[in-house]
C-alpha cells in the first residue's frame, strides 16, 4: 500500500484531462457487481499527451480500452490506488473500463454497499474511486448517464441521478433502468440506490411553472412517518425561490431514507438520508428532532445550487459549499420559526462545538492548508464557523447587497468548480465593496479575542469605544494578523430605548451613519486593526452600548460593561440576541464565581439581582415563549469549562445544579403558573407557536 500523503492547498494543479460525458452501467449481482464506464476524455491542452492517472481503490480491473481497442501490457499500470494510462493518444478519446466490486463486503460506508438488503452509495468526499476508475476530484465535472440492471424481485426500485429515460424487463427475472443527468457534476454527487422501497409522493410547482415530482423513499411501513420531511422539502423549495431566487432544475427530486448512513447527502436529485433525519411521528419524535429534520432537509436541498450547480474546485474549499449551505439552512429555519431563538441556538452550538476545536490541538482554518485524510475535515470549523463567515458578508452588505452578491456568484459560476476567493469576489464586485483583509477569515485559525472599553464625554456629547484584538496562536500559526471584524452596535438611553445614531468619528474622519437621511439604531463598526477607536457624536446622555448585536462576528468579546449595565440590557435591549447574551454573561460570571466558592469549600450563594432578572423575563408576556425558555436556561457545563484555565467538571456540575434548584424554589409560583398556562392536550402541530409553548412549559417544568 502507498503510505498516506499529506496534501497541500498550495500544490493545487489543474487536471491534465477533463471528462466530458460518462456512461455508467451497473450489473448488480448477489456475489459481485460489474461496473462498466465509458468516458469521453478531453485533454486540457490540446495535443499534450501526459499519462492519465485514474483513482481506484478495492477495484478488480477486468478490461480497459481506448477508442475501442483493448490496452496491452505496458500501455497501463494498475496499483492498489491507481490505474495509470501511460501513453494515451493526443486529442480527445474514449476510455472504457470494466471493473468488479464487492458491495456486500464493503463495510466502509463509502462507495457502493449494501444497507439492510438495499444497494446504496456514498461518494463524498472520495468514495467514487471505490466504484470505478476515475479522476476522483471535484473539478472534474461531467454529464452522465447510469444504466442499472438487477433482479426485479429483490430490487424492484432502481434509482440514480437526473431523469429516468428508459426502463424495462429482461429475461431471467432481471429489469433495468436508465437515468440521465443533464447537469454536469463532480463524481462525489453520483448516487445509485436499488432495493425494496416505496415512495411517498407529492408535487411542487416552481416559480416558472415546472411541475416537479417529489418522492421520499422508505421501507413500506415507514411511509406515514415521511410526512414532515415532505412538508420540509416543499417549504425549502419555496423558500429558496423567495429568498435566494433559486429554482429547482429537474422534473424529479428523490430522498431515500436508509438506516445505515452517516448524516445526509446532497447527491444530485437523489438525496440520501439517515432514517433518523427523515422519519418522524408525534409519539416518538421531539420538537428538536422535528426542527432538525426541517433544517437538514433544507440543507441538502439548498446544496442543489450551493455545492452542486456551483461546486468546489478542490476539497480545501469545502466550506465554500458547506459554510454557505449551513448559513442558508440557518436562515431557512429562522424564517420558519423565531429568528432570535434560532440565532441563540446556532451561537450556542458554535461556542460548545467550534470554540474548543479552535482552541485545541486540532485547530484549523475554515479553509485548511493541508490534509492527510479528507474525511477528517468535516468539522465544526468548516461548517459552523464557515457559516459565520458567510453571515458576516450579509452583516456588512445588508440583505439586498448580500443577495446581489449571491446572484452574481451564481451568474458567474454556474456549472463551475470554484474557490472561496470566487465567492468573496462576487460579494465584493456586486457591491463595489471594500472588504479589506476579510479573506483572513478563511486562512487564520483561532477565535479572535476582542476587548472593548467605553467612555462618555458629557461636554463634547461623544461616546467612544476602544477596541483591541488578538488572535491566539494555533498549531502551525504562532503569529496572527488582525482580522476584519464587523461589530454591530447600538446605544441605549436611560429609558432603555435605542438612541438614533448620526455620525461616527473614526480614523481621522467623521462618517455619517444615517441611511437615506433616516437615523439608524444599529450600525456596523468595521474593526480591522489591532487597536482602533470609534467615537459616536451627538450623544445626549451616557448610553449603555449594545455590542456585537445578533452576534455579528465569531469572536470572544470582552467588554467593560458592569453587572448593572448587563442587567439593564437583559431588561431592555431591542436586540433579542443581546438580551439573551447579557443574561448569559451574568450567568457565566455567577457560575464561575461560585465554582471558586465550591473549590474553596465555601457556601454557594445566588445573587438576588440575578433571580430578579430572570423573574422579569419570565413575566414579560410581550416576549416570545421560546425566547423566554432560552433566556432562563443557564449556560451548559462545557461552555463554562471552556472558560476555565483548568476545567473542573465536578465543581461546574454542582454549581449549575445549585443555581437551578435555587431558581426553582425562589420562583416556584411563577414556574408552576407557566406550566399550567402552557399545557395543552391538543393534537401535535409543528409550528412556531406550539413549539414555543411546549418549550416554555417543559423548561419551566424542568425547574420544578
Ligand atoms: N455533504 C454532506 C452535507 O450535507 C455531508 C457528508 C459528507 C455526508 C460526507 C456524508 C459523507 O453536509
Ligand atoms: Zn452540507
JSON list of C-alpha atoms and ligand atoms in Angstrom, two decimals, residues 124 264-266 296 299-300 303 306 318 321-323 325-326 329 378 383, ligand 2:
[
{"chain": "A", "resi": 124, "resn": "UNK", "atom": "CA", "xyz": [-18.35, 12.33, -0.92]},
{"chain": "A", "resi": 264, "resn": "UNK", "atom": "CA", "xyz": [-27.36, 13.10, 4.92]},
{"chain": "A", "resi": 265, "resn": "UNK", "atom": "CA", "xyz": [-26.01, 13.64, 1.43]},
{"chain": "A", "resi": 266, "resn": "UNK", "atom": "CA", "xyz": [-26.95, 16.02, -1.36]},
{"chain": "A", "resi": 296, "resn": "UNK", "atom": "CA", "xyz": [-31.34, 19.01, 7.30]},
{"chain": "A", "resi": 299, "resn": "UNK", "atom": "CA", "xyz": [-29.66, 21.92, 3.94]},
{"chain": "A", "resi": 300, "resn": "UNK", "atom": "CA", "xyz": [-29.44, 19.06, 1.45]},
{"chain": "A", "resi": 303, "resn": "UNK", "atom": "CA", "xyz": [-26.92, 22.22, -1.90]},
{"chain": "A", "resi": 306, "resn": "UNK", "atom": "CA", "xyz": [-24.60, 25.80, -3.40]},
{"chain": "A", "resi": 318, "resn": "UNK", "atom": "CA", "xyz": [-15.23, 22.51, 1.36]},
{"chain": "A", "resi": 321, "resn": "UNK", "atom": "CA", "xyz": [-20.36, 24.78, -0.15]},
{"chain": "A", "resi": 322, "resn": "UNK", "atom": "CA", "xyz": [-20.80, 23.76, 3.49]},
{"chain": "A", "resi": 323, "resn": "UNK", "atom": "CA", "xyz": [-20.39, 27.13, 5.22]},
{"chain": "A", "resi": 325, "resn": "UNK", "atom": "CA", "xyz": [-25.26, 25.91, 2.86]},
{"chain": "A", "resi": 326, "resn": "UNK", "atom": "CA", "xyz": [-25.27, 25.85, 6.67]},
{"chain": "A", "resi": 329, "resn": "UNK", "atom": "CA", "xyz": [-30.33, 26.32, 6.32]},
{"chain": "A", "resi": 378, "resn": "UNK", "atom": "CA", "xyz": [-15.97, 17.64, 8.03]},
{"chain": "A", "resi": 383, "resn": "UNK", "atom": "CA", "xyz": [-19.35, 24.02, 8.71]},
{"chain": "B", "resi": 2, "resn": "LIG", "atom": "ZN1", "xyz": [-23.76, 20.09, 3.54]}
]
